[in-house]
Coordinates of C-alpha atoms and ligand atoms in Angstrom, one line a residue:
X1 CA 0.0 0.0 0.0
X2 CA 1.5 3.3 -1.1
X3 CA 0.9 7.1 0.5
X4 CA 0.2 9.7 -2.0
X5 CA 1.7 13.0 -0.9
X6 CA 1.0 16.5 -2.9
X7 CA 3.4 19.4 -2.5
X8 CA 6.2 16.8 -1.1
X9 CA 9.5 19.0 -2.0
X10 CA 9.5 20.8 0.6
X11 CA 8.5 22.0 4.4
X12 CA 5.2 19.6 5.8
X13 CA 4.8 17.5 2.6
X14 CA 8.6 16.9 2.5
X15 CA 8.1 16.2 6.0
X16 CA 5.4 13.7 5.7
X17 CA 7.3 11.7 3.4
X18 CA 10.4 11.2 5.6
X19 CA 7.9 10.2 8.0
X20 CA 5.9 7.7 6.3
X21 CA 9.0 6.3 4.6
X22 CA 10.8 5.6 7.9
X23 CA 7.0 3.3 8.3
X24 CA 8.4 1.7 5.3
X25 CA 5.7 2.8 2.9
X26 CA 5.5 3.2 -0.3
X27 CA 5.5 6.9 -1.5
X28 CA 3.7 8.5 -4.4
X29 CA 5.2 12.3 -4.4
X30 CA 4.1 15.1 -6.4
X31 CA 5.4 18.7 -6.8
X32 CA 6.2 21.2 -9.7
X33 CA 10.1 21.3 -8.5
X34 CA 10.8 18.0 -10.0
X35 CA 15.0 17.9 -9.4
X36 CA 13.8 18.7 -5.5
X37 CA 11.6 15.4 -6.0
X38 CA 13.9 13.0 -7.1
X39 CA 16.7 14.1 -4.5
X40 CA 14.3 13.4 -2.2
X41 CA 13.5 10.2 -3.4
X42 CA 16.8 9.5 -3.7
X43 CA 17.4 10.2 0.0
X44 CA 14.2 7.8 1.6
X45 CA 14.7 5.1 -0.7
X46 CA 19.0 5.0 0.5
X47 CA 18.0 5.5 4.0
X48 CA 14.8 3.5 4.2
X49 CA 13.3 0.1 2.8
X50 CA 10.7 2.1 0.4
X51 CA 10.2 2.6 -3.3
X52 CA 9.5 6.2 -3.8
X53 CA 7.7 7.2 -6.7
X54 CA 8.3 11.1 -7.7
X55 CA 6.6 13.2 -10.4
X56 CA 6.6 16.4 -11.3
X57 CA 3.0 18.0 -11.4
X58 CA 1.4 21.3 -11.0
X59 CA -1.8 20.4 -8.8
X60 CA -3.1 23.8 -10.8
X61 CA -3.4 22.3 -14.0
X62 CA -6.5 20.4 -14.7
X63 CA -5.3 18.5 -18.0
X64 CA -2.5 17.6 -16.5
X65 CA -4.0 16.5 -13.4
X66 CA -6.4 14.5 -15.1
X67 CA -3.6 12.9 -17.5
X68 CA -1.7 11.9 -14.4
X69 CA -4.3 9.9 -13.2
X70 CA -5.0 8.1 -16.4
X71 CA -1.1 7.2 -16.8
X72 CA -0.6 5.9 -13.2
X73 CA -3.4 3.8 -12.8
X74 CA -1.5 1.0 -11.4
X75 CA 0.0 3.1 -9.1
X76 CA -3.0 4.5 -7.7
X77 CA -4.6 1.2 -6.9
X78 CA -2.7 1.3 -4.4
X79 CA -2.5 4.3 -3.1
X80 CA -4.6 4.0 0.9
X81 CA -3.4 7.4 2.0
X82 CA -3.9 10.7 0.3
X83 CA -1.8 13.6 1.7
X84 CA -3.7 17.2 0.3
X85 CA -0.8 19.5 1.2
X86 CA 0.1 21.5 -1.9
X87 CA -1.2 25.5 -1.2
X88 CA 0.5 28.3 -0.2
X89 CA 0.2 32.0 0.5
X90 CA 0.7 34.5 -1.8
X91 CA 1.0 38.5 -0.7
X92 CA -0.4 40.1 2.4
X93 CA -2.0 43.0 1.6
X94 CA -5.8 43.9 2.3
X95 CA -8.4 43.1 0.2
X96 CA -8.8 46.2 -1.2
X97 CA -5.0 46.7 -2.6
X98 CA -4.8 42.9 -3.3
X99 CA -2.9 41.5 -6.3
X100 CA -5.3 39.2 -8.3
X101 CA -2.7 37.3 -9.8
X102 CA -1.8 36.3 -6.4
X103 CA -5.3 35.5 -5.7
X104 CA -5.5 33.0 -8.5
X105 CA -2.9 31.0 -7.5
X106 CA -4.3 30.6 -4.0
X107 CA -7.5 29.5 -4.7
X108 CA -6.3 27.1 -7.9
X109 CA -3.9 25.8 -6.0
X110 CA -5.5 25.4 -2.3
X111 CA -8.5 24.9 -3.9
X112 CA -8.9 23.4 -7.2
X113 CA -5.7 21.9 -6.8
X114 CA -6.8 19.9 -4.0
X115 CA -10.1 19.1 -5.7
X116 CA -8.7 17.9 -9.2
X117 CA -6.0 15.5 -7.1
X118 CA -9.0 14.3 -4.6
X119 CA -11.3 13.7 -7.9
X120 CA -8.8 11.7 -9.8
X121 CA -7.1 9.1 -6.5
X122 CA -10.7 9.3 -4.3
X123 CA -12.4 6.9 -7.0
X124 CA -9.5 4.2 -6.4
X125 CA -9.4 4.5 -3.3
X126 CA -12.8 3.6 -2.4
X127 CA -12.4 0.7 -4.5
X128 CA -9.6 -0.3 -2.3
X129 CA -11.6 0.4 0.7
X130 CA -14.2 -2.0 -0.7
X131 CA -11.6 -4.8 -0.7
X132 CA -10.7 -4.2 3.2
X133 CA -8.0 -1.0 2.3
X134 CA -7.4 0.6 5.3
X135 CA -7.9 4.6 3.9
X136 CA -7.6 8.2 4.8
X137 CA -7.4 11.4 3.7
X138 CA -5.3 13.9 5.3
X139 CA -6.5 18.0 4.1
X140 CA -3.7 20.3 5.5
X141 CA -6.2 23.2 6.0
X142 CA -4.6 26.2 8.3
X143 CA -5.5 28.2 11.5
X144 CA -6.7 30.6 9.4
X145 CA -9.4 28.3 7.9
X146 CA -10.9 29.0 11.5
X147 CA -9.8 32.5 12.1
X148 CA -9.5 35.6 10.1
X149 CA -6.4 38.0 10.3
X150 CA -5.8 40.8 9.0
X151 CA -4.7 41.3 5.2
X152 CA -5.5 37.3 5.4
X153 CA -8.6 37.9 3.4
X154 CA -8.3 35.3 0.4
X155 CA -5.4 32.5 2.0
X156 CA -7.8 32.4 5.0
X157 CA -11.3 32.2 2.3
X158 CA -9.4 28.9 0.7
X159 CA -8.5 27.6 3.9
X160 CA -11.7 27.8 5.3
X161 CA -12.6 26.2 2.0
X162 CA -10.3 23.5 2.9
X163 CA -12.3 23.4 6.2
X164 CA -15.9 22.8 4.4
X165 CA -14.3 20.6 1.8
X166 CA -13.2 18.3 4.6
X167 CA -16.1 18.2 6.0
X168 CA -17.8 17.5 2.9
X169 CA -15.4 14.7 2.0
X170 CA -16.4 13.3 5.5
X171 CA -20.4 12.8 4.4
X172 CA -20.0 11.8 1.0
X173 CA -17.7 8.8 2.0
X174 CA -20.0 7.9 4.7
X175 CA -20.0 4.5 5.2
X176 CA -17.5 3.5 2.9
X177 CA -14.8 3.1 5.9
X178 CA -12.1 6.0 4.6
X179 CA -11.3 8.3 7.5
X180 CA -11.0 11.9 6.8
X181 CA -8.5 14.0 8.8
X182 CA -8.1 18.1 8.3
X183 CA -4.9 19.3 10.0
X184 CA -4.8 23.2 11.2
X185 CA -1.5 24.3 11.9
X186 CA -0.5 27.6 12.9
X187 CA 3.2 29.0 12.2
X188 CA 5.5 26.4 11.2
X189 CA 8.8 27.5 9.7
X190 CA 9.1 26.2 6.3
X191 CA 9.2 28.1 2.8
X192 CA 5.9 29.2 3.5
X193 CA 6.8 32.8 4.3
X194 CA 9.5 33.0 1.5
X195 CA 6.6 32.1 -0.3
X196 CA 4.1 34.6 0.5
X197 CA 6.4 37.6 1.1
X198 CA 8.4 36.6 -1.6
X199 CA 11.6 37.7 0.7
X200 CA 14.1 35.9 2.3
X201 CA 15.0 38.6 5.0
X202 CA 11.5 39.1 5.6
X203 CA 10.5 35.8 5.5
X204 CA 12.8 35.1 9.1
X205 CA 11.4 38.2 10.8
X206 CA 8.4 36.5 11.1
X207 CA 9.7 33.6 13.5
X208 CA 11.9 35.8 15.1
X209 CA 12.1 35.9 18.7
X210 CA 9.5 32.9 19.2
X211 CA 10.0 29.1 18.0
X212 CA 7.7 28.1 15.4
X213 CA 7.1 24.5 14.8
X214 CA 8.6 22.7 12.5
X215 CA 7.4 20.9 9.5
X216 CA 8.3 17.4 11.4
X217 CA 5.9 18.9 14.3
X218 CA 3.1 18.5 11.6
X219 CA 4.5 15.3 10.0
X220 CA 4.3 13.8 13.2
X221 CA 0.8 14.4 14.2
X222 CA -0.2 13.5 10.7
X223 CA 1.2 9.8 11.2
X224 CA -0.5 10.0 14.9
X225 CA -4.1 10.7 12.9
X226 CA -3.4 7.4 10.5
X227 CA -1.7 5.5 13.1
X228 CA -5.2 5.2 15.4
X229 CA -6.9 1.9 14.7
X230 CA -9.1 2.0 11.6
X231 CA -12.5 2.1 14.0
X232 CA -10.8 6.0 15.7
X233 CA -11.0 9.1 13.0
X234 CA -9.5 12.2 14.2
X235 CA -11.6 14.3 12.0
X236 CA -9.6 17.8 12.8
X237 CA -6.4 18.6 14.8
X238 CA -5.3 22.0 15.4
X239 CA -1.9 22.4 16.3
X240 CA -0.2 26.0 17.2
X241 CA 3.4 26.6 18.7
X242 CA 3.3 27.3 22.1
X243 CA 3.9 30.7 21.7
X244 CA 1.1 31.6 19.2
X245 CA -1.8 32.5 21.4
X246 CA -4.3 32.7 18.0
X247 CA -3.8 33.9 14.9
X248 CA -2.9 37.2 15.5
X249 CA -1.2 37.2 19.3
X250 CA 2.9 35.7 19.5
X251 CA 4.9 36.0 22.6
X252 CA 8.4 36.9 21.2
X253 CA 11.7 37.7 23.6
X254 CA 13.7 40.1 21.5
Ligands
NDP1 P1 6.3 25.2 1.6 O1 6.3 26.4 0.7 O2 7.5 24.8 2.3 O3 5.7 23.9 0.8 C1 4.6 24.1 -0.1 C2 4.6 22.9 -1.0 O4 3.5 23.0 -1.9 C3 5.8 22.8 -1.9 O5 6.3 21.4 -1.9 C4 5.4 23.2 -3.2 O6 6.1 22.6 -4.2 C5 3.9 22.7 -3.2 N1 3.1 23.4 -4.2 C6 2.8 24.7 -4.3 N2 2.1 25.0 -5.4 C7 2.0 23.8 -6.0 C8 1.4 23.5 -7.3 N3 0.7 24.3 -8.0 N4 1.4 22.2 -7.6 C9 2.0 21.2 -6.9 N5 2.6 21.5 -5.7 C10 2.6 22.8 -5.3 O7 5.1 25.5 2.7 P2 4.5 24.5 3.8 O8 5.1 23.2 3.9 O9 4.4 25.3 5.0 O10 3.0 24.4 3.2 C11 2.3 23.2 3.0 C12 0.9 23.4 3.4 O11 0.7 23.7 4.7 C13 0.2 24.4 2.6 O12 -1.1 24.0 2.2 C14 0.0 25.6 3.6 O13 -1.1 26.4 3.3 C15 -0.2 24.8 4.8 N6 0.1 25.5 6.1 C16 1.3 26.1 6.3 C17 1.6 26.7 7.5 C18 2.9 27.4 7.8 O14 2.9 28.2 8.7 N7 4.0 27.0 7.1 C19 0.5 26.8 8.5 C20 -0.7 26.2 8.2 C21 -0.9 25.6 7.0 P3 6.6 23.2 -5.6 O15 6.9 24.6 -5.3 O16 7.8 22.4 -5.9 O17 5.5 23.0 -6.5
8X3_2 C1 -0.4 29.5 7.7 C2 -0.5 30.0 9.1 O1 -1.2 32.0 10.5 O2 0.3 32.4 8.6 O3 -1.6 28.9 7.3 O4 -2.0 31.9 8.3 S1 -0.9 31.7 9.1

């Protein structure tokens, strides 16, 4: 049985997949930065027992999505656990001076992204499920799918989106045994904030003087959510550092 991991070259889905490897799983990773991939791969399948699998793939890109699917078939018969972590922030502005472009590629990405990659492995998995597969579905959805901050605006609208989506995914499968997880973290250090401030320098100012968590924080309470026995769903887990009060309040000793 394989885990199928999206947005796996870097911070929590690059996480994941060290995690589940060390389980000795087989891993089906997907990212756009394909020479990130492969090293990767590389990496789990010297230092583990595992075959990795890694493919480059914008999660964006319907077509391509939808291609994907049709030309792994065999791989995803055997996929049991989905990992829906591809997304990002882009900008932090309010609404009002917000960059559209960055807007797009939020809600394609966290969104549709998700969606297209849930459309295309959901279908085999329930057919494994049927033949005694033991499934899930982890969403990474966010903090701020449950709270608003400000010049958050559209990052927190596909997060909550995440949320309902989650939610939704929960009653639809109903009653064919797959668990569905959403995962809320708050800060974790990763690329995220290189990302969305598009800025290095920037990017570290906003974990200075407080520790984050780290994508292995996350990667660990993923596992913890598959690892319960198959009759125990954890169907959200919301995980902050210790110095992040709520979205919007961090102790930091400067
Ligand atoms: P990173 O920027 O380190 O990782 C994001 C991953 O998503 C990368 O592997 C990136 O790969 C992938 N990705 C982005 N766009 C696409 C795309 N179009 N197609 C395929 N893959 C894509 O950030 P994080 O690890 O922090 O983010 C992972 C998830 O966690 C996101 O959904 C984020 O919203 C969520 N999250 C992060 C928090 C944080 O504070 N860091 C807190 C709460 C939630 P590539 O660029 O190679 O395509
Ligand atoms: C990322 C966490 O608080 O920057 O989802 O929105 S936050």
């Amino acid at each position: 049985m394989s885990v199928f991991i999206t947005g796996a070259s870097s911070g929590i889905g690059a996480g994941c997949a060290r995690a589940f490897a060390a389980t000795g799983r087989e891993l089906v990773l997907v990212a756009r930065r394909g020479e990130r991939l492969k090293t990767l791969a590389q990496e789990l399948e010297a230092a583990h027992e595992v075959k990795v699998h890694a493919f480059e793939l914008d999660v964006r890109n319907r077509k391509t999505v939808e291609e994907f699917v049709e030309r792994h078939r065999s791989l995803l018969t055997r996929v049991e656990i989905l990992v829906n972590n591809a997304g990002l922030a882009a900008g932090l502005s309010p609404l009002q001076e917000g960059s559209v472009d960055d807007w797009d590629q939020m809600i394609d990405t966290n969104l549709k992204g998700l969606l297209y990659v849930t459309r295309g492995v959901l279908p085999y998995m329930i057919e494994r499920a049927r033949q005694g597969g033991d499934c899930h579905v982890i969403n990474v959805g966010s903090v701020a799918g449950r709270w608003v901050y400000p010049n958050g605006n559209v990052y927190c609208g596909t997060k909550f989106g995440v949320r309902a989506i989650s939610e939704s995914m929960r009653v639809d499968l109903h009653g064919t045994g797959i668990r569905v997880t959403e995962i809320a973290p708050g800060m974790v250090e990763t690329e995220f904030s290189e990302v969305r401030l598009k800025d290095k320098t920037k990017a570290k100012t906003v974990y200075s003087g407080m520790q984050p968590l780290s994508a292995d924080d996350i990667a660990e309470a993923v596992l913890w959510c598959v690892k319960r026995p198959r009759h125990v769903n954890i169907q959200e887990i919301v995980v902050f550092p210790t110095a992040q009060s709520s979205v919007s309040l961090v102790a930091r000793k400067m």
